[in-house]
Short mmCIF file of C-alpha atoms in Angstrom, two decimals:
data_model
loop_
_atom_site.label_atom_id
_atom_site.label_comp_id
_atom_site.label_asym_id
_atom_site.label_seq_id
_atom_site.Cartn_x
_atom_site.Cartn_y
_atom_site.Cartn_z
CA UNK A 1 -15.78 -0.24 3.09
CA UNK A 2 -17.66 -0.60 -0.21
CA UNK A 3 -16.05 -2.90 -2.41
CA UNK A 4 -15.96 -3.58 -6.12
CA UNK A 5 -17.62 -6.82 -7.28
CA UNK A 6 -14.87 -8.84 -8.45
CA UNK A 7 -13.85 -12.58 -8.94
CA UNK A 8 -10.70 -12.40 -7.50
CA UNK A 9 -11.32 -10.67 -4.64
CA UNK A 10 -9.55 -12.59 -2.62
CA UNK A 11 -6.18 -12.71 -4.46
CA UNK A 12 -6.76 -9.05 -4.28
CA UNK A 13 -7.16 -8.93 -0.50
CA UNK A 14 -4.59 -11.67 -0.12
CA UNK A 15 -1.87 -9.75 -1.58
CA UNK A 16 -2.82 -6.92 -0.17
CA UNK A 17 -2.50 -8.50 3.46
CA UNK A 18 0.57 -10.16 2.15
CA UNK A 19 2.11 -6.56 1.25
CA UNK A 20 0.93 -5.12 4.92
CA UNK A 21 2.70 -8.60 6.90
CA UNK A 22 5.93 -7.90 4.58
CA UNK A 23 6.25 -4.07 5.32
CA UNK A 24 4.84 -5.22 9.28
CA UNK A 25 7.79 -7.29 9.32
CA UNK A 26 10.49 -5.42 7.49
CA UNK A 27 9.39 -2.66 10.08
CA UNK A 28 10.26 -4.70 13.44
CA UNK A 29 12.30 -7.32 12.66
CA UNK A 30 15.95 -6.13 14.38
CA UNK A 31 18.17 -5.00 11.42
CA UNK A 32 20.90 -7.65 10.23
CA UNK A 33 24.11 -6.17 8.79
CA UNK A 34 26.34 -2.55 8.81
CA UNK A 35 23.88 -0.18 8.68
CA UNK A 36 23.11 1.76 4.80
CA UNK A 37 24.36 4.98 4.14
CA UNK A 38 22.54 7.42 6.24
CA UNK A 39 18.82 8.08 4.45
CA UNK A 40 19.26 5.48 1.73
CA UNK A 41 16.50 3.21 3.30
CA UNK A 42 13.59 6.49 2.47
CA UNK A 43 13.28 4.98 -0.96
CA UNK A 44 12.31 1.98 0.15
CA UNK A 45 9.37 3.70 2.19
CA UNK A 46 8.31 5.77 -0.68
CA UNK A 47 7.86 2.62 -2.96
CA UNK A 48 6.80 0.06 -0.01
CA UNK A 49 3.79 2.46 0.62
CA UNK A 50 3.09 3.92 -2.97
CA UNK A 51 3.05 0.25 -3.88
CA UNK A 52 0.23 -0.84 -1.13
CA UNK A 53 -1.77 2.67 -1.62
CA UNK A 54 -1.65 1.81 -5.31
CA UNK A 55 -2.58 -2.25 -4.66
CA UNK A 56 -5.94 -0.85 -2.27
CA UNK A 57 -6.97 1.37 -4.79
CA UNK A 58 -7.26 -0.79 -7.13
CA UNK A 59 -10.46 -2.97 -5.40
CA UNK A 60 -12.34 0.11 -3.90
CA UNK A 61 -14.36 2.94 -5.67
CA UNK A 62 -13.16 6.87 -6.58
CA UNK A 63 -15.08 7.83 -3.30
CA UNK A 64 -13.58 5.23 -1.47
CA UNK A 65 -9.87 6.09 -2.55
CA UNK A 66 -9.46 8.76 0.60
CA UNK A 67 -10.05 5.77 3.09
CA UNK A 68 -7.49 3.83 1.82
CA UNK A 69 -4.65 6.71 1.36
CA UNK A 70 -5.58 7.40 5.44
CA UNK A 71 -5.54 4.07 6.37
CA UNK A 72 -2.12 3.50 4.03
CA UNK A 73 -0.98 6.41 5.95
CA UNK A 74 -2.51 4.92 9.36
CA UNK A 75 -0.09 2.29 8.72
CA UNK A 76 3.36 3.73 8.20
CA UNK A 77 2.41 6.04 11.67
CA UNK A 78 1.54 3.06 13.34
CA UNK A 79 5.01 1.29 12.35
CA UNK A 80 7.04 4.17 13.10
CA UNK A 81 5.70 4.24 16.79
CA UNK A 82 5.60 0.25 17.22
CA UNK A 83 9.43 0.64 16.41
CA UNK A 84 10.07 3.56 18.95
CA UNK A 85 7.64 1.38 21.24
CA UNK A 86 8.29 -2.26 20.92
CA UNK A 87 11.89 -2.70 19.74
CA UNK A 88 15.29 -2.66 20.85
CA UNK A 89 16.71 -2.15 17.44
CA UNK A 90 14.70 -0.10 15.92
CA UNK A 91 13.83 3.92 16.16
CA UNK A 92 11.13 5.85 15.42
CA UNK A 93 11.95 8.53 12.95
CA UNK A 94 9.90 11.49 10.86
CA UNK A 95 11.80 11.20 8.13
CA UNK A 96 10.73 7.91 7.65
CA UNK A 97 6.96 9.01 8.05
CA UNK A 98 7.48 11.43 5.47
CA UNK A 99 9.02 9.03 3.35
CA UNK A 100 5.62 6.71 3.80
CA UNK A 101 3.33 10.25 3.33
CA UNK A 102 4.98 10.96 -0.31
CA UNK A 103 4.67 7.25 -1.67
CA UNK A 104 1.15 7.65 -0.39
CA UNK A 105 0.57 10.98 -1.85
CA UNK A 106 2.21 10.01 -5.23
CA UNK A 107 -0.35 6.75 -5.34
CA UNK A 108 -2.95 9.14 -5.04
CA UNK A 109 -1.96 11.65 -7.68
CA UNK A 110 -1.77 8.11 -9.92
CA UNK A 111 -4.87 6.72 -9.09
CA UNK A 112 -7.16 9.28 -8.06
CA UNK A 113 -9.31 9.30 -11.03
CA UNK A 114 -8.72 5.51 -12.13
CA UNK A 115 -9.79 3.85 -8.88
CA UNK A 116 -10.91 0.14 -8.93
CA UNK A 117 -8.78 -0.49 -11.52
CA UNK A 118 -8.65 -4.50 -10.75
CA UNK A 119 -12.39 -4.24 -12.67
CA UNK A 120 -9.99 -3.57 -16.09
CA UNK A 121 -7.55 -5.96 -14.87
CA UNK A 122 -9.83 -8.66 -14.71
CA UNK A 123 -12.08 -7.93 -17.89
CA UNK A 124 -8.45 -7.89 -19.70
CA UNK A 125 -8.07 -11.41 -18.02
CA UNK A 126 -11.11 -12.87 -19.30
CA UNK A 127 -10.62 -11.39 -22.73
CA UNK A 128 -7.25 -13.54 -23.08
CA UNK A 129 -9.19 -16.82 -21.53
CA UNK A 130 -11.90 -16.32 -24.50
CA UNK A 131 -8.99 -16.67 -27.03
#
């Protein structure tokens, strides 16, 4: 994937990465507590994946945005079958994918004209070290 020329690129990927391990982890680890009112946990899937989907479009180019938003959505299908799959605690469950697909489809209705916006985030950044 073609990425934007930036000096931070790897804070950018390393938070990135670090926002993939915490929704990795938050996805298998077995569930402590009473369990939340039915459904109440679908807002944190919405903002968990609007949040990355947002993060990656902010290092990759307007043509590029469609590969991360697949590979965002790769992701929360991958997480929902690794729980159905590989733990005791956890199920698998649509709702929860469609939860993932609207955070990832309100990113892109953000973002889909004002990707690689780290490039303004950085310039800003080097504007307030000149002064």
């Amino acid at each position: 994937m073609s990425l934007l020329q930036l000096r931070y690129r790897r804070a950018w990927a390393g938070s990135i990465w670090l926002l993939v391990l915490v929704i990795a982890a938050g996805s298998l680890v077995p569930e402590m507590g009473p369990a939340s009112v039915a459904g109440s946990d679908k807002i944190g899937h919405v903002v968990a994946y609007f949040t990355l989907a947002v993060l990656g479009s902010a290092v990759v180019t307007t043509t590029k945005l469609p590969w991360v938003m697949v590979r965002v959505m790769f992701l929360g299908l991958a997480m929902e079958a690794a729980q159905g799959l590989l733990t005791d605690t956890r199920m698998a469950d649509w709702s929860d994918v469609l939860a993932n697909a609207t955070g990832v489809f309100a990113a892109w209705w953000l973002v889909r004209r004002r990707a690689g916006w780290a490039m303004a985030v950085e310039a800003w950044l080097a504007g307030l070290r000149r002064h």
